[in-house]
Short mmCIF file of C-alpha atoms in Angstrom, two decimals:
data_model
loop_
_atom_site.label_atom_id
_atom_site.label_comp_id
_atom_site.label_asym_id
_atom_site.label_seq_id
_atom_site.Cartn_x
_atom_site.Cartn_y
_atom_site.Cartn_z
CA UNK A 1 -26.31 0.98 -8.23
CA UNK A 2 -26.24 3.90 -10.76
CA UNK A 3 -23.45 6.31 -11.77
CA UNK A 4 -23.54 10.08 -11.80
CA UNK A 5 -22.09 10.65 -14.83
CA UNK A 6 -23.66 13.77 -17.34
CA UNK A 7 -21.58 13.13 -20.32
CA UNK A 8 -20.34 10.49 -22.11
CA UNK A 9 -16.20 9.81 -21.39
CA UNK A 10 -14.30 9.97 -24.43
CA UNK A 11 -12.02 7.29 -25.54
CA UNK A 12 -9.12 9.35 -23.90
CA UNK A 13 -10.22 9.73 -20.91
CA UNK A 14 -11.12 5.89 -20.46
CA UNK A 15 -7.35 5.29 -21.52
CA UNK A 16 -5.92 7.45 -19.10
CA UNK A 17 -8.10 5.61 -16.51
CA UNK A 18 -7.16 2.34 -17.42
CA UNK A 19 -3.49 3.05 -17.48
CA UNK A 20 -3.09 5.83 -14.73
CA UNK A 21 -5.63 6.90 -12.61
CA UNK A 22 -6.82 3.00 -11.82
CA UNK A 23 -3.64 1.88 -11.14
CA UNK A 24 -2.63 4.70 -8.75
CA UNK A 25 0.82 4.33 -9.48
CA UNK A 26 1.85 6.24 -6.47
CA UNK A 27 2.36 3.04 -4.75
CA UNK A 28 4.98 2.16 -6.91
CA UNK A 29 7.55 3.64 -5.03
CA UNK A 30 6.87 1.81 -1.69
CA UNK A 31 6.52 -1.67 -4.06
CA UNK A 32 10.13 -1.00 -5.81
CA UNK A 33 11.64 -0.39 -2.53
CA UNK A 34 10.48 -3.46 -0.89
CA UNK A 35 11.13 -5.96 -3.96
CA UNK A 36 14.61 -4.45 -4.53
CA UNK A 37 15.58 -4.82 -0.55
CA UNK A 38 14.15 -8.24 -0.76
CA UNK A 39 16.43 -8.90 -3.56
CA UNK A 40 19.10 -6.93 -1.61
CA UNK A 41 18.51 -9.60 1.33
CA UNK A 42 18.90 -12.46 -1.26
CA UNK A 43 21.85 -11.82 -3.87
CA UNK A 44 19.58 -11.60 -6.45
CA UNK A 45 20.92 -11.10 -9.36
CA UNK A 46 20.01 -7.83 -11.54
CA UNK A 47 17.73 -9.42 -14.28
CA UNK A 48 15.67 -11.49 -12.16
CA UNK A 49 14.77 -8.38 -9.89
CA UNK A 50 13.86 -6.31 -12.35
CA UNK A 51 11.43 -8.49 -14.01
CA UNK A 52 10.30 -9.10 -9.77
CA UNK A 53 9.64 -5.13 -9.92
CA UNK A 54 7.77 -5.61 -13.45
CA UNK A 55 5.75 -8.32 -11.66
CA UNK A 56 5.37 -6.41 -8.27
CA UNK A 57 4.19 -2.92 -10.50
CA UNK A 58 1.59 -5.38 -12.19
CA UNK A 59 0.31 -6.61 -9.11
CA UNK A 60 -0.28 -3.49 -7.21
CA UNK A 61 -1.79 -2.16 -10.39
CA UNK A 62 -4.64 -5.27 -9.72
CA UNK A 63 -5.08 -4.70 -6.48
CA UNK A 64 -5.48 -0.76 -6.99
CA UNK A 65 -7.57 -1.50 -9.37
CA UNK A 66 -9.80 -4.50 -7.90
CA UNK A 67 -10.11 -1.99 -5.15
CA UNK A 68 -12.07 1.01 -7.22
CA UNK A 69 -14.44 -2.23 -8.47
CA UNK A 70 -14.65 -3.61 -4.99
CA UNK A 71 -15.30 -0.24 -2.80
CA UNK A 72 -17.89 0.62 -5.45
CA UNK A 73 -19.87 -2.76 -5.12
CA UNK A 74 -19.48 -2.21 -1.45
CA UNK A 75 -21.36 0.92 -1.33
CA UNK A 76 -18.45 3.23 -0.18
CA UNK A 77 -18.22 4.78 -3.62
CA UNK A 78 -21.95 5.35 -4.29
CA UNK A 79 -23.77 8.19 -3.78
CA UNK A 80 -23.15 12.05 -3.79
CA UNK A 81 -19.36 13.06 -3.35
CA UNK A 82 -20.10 14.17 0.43
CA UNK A 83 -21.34 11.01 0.68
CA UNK A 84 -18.49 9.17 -0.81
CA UNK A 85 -14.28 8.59 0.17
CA UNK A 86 -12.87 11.53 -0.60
CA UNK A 87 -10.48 12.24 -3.17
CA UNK A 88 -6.97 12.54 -2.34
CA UNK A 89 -3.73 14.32 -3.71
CA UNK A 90 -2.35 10.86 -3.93
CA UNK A 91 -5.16 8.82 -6.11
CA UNK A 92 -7.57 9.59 -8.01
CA UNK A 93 -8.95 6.07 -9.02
CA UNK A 94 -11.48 5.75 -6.14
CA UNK A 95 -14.25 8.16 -7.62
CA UNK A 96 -13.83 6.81 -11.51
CA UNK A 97 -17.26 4.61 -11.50
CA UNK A 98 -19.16 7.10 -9.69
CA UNK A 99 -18.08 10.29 -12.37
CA UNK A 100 -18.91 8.15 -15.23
CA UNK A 101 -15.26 7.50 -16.83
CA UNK A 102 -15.33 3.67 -16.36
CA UNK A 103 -18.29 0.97 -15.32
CA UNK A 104 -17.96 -1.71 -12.95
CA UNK A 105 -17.50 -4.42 -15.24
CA UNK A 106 -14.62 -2.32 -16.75
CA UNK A 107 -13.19 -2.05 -14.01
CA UNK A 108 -13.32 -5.68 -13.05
CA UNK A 109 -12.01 -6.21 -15.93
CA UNK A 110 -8.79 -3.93 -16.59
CA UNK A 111 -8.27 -5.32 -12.93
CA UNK A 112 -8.33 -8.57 -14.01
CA UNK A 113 -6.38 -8.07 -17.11
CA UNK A 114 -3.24 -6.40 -14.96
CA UNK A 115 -3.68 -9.72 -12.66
CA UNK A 116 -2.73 -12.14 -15.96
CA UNK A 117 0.29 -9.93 -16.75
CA UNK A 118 1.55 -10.38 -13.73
CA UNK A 119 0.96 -14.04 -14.11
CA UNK A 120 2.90 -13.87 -17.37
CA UNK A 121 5.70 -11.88 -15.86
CA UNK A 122 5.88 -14.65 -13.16
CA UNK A 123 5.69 -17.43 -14.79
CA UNK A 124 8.45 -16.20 -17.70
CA UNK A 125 10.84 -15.04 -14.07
CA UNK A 126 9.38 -18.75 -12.57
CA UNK A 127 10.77 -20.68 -16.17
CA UNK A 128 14.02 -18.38 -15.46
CA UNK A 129 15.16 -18.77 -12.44
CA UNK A 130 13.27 -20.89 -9.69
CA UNK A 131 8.95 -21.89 -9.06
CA UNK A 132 9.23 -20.29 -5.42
CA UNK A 133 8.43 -16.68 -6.56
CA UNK A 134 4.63 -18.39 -7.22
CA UNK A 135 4.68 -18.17 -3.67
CA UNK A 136 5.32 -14.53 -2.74
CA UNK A 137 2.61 -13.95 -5.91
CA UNK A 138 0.01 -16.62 -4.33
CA UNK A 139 0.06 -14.50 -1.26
CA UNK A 140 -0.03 -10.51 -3.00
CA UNK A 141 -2.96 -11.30 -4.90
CA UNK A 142 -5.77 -12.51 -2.52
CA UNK A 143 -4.66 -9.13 -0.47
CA UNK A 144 -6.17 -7.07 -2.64
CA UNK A 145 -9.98 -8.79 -2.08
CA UNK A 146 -8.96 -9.21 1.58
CA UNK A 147 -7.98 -5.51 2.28
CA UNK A 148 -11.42 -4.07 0.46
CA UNK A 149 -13.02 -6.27 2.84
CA UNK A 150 -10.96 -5.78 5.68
CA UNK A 151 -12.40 -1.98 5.54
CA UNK A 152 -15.46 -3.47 7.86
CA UNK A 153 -13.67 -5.62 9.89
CA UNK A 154 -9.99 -4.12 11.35
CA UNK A 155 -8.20 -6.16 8.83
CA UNK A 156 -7.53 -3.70 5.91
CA UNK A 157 -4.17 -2.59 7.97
CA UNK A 158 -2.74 -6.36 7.68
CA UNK A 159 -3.02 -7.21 4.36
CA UNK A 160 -2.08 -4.29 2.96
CA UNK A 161 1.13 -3.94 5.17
CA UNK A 162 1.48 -8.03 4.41
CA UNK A 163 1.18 -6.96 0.36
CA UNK A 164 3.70 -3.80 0.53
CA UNK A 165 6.01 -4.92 2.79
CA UNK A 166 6.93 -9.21 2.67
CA UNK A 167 4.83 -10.43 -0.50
CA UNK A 168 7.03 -7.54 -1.98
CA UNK A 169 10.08 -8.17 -0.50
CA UNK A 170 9.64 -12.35 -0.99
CA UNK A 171 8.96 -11.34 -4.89
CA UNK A 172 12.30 -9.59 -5.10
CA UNK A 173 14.04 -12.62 -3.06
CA UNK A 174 12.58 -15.64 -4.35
CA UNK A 175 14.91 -15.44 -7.88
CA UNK A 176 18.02 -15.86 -5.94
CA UNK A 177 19.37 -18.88 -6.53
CA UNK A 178 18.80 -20.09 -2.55
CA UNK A 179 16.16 -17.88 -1.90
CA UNK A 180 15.95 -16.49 1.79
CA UNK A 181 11.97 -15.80 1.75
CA UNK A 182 11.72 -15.28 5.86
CA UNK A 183 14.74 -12.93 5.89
CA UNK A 184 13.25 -10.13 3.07
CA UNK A 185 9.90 -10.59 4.89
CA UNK A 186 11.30 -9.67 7.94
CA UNK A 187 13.30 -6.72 6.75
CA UNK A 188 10.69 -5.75 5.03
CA UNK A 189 8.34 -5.00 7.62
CA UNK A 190 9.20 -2.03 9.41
CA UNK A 191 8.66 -0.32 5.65
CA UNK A 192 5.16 -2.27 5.26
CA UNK A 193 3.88 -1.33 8.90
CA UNK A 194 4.42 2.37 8.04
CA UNK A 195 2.63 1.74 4.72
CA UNK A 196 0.28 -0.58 5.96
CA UNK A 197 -0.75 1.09 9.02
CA UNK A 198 0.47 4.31 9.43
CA UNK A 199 -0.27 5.64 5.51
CA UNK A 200 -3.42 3.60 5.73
CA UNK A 201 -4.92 4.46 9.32
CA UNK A 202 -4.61 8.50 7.68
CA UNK A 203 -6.36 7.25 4.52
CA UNK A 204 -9.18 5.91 6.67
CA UNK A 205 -9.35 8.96 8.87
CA UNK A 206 -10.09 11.17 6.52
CA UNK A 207 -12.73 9.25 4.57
CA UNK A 208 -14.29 7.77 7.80
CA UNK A 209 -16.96 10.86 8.24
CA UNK A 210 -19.26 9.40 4.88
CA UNK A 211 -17.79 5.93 5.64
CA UNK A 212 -18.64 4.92 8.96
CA UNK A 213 -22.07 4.97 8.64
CA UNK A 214 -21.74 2.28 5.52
CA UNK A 215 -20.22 0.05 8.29
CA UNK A 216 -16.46 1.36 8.05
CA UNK A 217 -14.63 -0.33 10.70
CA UNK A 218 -10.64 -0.13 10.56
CA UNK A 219 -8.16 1.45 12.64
CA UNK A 220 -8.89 5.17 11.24
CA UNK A 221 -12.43 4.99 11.48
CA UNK A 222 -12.01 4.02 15.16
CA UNK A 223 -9.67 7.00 15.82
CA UNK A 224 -12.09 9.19 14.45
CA UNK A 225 -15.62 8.51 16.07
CA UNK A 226 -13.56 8.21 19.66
CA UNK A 227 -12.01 11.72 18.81
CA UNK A 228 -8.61 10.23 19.14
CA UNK A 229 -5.67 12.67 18.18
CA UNK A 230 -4.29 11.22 15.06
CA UNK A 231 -0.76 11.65 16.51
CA UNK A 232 -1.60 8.59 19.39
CA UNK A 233 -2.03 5.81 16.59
CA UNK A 234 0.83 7.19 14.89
CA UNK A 235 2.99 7.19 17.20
CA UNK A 236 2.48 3.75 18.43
CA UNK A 237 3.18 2.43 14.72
CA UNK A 238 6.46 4.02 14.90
CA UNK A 239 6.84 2.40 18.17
CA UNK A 240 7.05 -0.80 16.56
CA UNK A 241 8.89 0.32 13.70
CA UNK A 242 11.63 1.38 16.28
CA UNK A 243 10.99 -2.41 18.00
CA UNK A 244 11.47 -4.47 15.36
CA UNK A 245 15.01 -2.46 14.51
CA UNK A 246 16.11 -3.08 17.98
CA UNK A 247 14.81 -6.38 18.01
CA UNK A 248 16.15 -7.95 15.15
CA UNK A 249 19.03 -6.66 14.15
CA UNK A 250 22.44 -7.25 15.60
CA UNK A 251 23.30 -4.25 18.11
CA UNK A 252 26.43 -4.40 16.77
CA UNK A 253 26.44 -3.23 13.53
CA UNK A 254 26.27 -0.38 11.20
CA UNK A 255 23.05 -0.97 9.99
CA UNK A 256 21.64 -1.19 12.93
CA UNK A 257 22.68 2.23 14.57
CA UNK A 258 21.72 4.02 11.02
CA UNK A 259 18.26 1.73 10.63
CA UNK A 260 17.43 2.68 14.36
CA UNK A 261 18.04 6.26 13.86
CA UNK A 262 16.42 6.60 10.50
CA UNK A 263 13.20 5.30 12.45
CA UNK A 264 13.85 7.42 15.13
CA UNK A 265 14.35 10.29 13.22
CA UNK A 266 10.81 10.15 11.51
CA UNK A 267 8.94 10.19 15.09
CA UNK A 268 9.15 14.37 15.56
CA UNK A 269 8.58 14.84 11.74
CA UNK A 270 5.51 12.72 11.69
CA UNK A 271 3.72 13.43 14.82
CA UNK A 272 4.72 16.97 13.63
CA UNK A 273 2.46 16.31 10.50
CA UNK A 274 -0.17 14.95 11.85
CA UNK A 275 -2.54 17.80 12.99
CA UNK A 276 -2.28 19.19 9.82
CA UNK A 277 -3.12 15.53 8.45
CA UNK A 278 -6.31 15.34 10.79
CA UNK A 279 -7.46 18.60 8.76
CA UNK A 280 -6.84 17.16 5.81
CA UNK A 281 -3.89 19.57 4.24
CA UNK A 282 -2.68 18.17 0.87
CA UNK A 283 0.71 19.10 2.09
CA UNK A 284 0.74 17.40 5.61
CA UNK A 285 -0.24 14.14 3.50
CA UNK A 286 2.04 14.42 0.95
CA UNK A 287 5.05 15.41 3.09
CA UNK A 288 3.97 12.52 5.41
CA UNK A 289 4.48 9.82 2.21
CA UNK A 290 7.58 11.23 1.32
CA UNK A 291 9.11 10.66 4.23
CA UNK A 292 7.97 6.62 4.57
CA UNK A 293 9.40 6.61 0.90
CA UNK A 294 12.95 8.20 1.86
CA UNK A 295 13.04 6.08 4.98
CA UNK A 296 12.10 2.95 2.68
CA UNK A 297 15.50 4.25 0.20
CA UNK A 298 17.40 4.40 3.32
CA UNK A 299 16.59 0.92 4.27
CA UNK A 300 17.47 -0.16 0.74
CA UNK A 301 20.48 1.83 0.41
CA UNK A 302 22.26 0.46 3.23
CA UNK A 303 21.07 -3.00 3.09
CA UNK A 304 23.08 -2.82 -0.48
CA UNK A 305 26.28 -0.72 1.67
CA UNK A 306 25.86 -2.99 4.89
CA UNK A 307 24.31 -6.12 3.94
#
């Protein structure tokens, strides 16, 4: 495995790496939402949920992280950038070990080094309040691992809806002083199946043209090499989304007419995106996010009006 890189990185440029481009901090958004509704769901109190979102940032900083090491040993970093995922408007960690900026052992090792902060955050929130946010934590951090792998075998989706949406949402609930663990999870999933899925099967579309031939296998990769419009997958995930509103929430109240409708109203805007997605335009994919992350506020916002 050899990098392409024709200078050497300056000490700046590894910095920045380490605390910016490896992390991909555009996550964060979509990790804050979920921990704070979780907390929402519970009563936690203010303290205890922020240091939940300091733990929750940490975390997804590993995982982002333990993903640039993990895609790289995996081959689907290596080789010439036609070759490789592409680069996206949204990250820009993916590409570090093949330019040059960082090694793999680097790598492994800032990712390693944002896993035992989060273990300190934890453990000081754990002393504070009660030991059942080890649990929401015991289940974020094998995700990361799991969804690198789950690239070649359909399961990348899962755990990275399973990380975003309920291990976040447990995190922020699990403070509370009876924490209600199965209740955040659950609200928290129509937010981590747009994440999880629909974010994620565009992510894999786009880079599944160098990737499938490494052995790619995920939902995106199969909607490309069947020549599937990327509105049909799409469209199903907010099928559930819509489901799970109707399902399990009481048809009587507030916050289920605005949650419904809210889901609803992403359906045209979406499926309106994604042609321009499927050609790759910066601003299909970027619009697209924005509007998972202002449907994840609204959730947020009127779980704290509604309850």
């Amino acid at each position: 495995m050899t990098q392409t890189a024709t200078t050497t990185p300056t000490v700046g440029a590894k910095l920045v790496a380490y605390l910016w481009s490896l992390p991909r901090w555009f996550g964060l958004p979509a990790v804050a939402l979920m921990v704070t509704l979780g907390g929402l769901v519970a009563s936690t109190h203010v303290y205890p949920l922020v240091l939940a979102n300091i733990a929750g940032a940490l975390l997804m900083a590993f995982a982002h992280t333990w993903n640039s090491f993990q895609d790289w040993a995996s081959g689907l970093d290596q080789g010439p950038p036609e070759e490789r995922s592409r680069p996206k408007p949204y990250t820009s960690g993916q590409n570090l070990i093949a330019r040059g900026i960082v090694s793999q052992n680097e790598t492994l090792l800032v990712a390693l080094v944002y896993l035992a902060l989060s273990a300190v955050v934890t453990g000081y929130l754990a002393d504070a309040t009660t030991p059942w946010v080890w649990l929401p934590w015991a289940i974020a951090v094998p995700c990361a691992p799991l969804y690198s792998f789950g690239k070649f075998w359909y399961g990348c989706e899962f755990f990275l809806t399973l990380g975003f949406g309920p291990a976040a949402a447990m995190l922020g609930a699990a403070s509370a002083p009876g924490p209600e663990l199965w209740r955040a999870a659950l609200a928290s999933l129509p937010m981590g199946i747009l994440f999880g899925y629909g974010a994620e099967i565009v992510d894999q579309y786009l880079d599944a043209a160098p990737n499938v031939p490494k052995g790619l296998r995920n939902i995106g990769a199969w909607t490309w090499r069947h020549q599937i419009p990327l509105w049909s997958p799409l469209a199903m995930v907010l099928g559930v989304v819509i489901f799970l509103h109707a399902r399990f929430t009481d048809p009587g109240s507030n916050i289920f007419a605005f949650q419904t409708l809210a889901a609803i109203f992403l359906l045209p805007f979406i499926l309106f995106l994604s042609r321009s997605m499927q050609r790759g335009s910066t601003k299909a994919i970027m619009a697209g996010l924005a509007l998972v992350f202002l449907y994840g506020l609204a959730l947020v916002v009127l779980q704290g009006v509604y309850g």
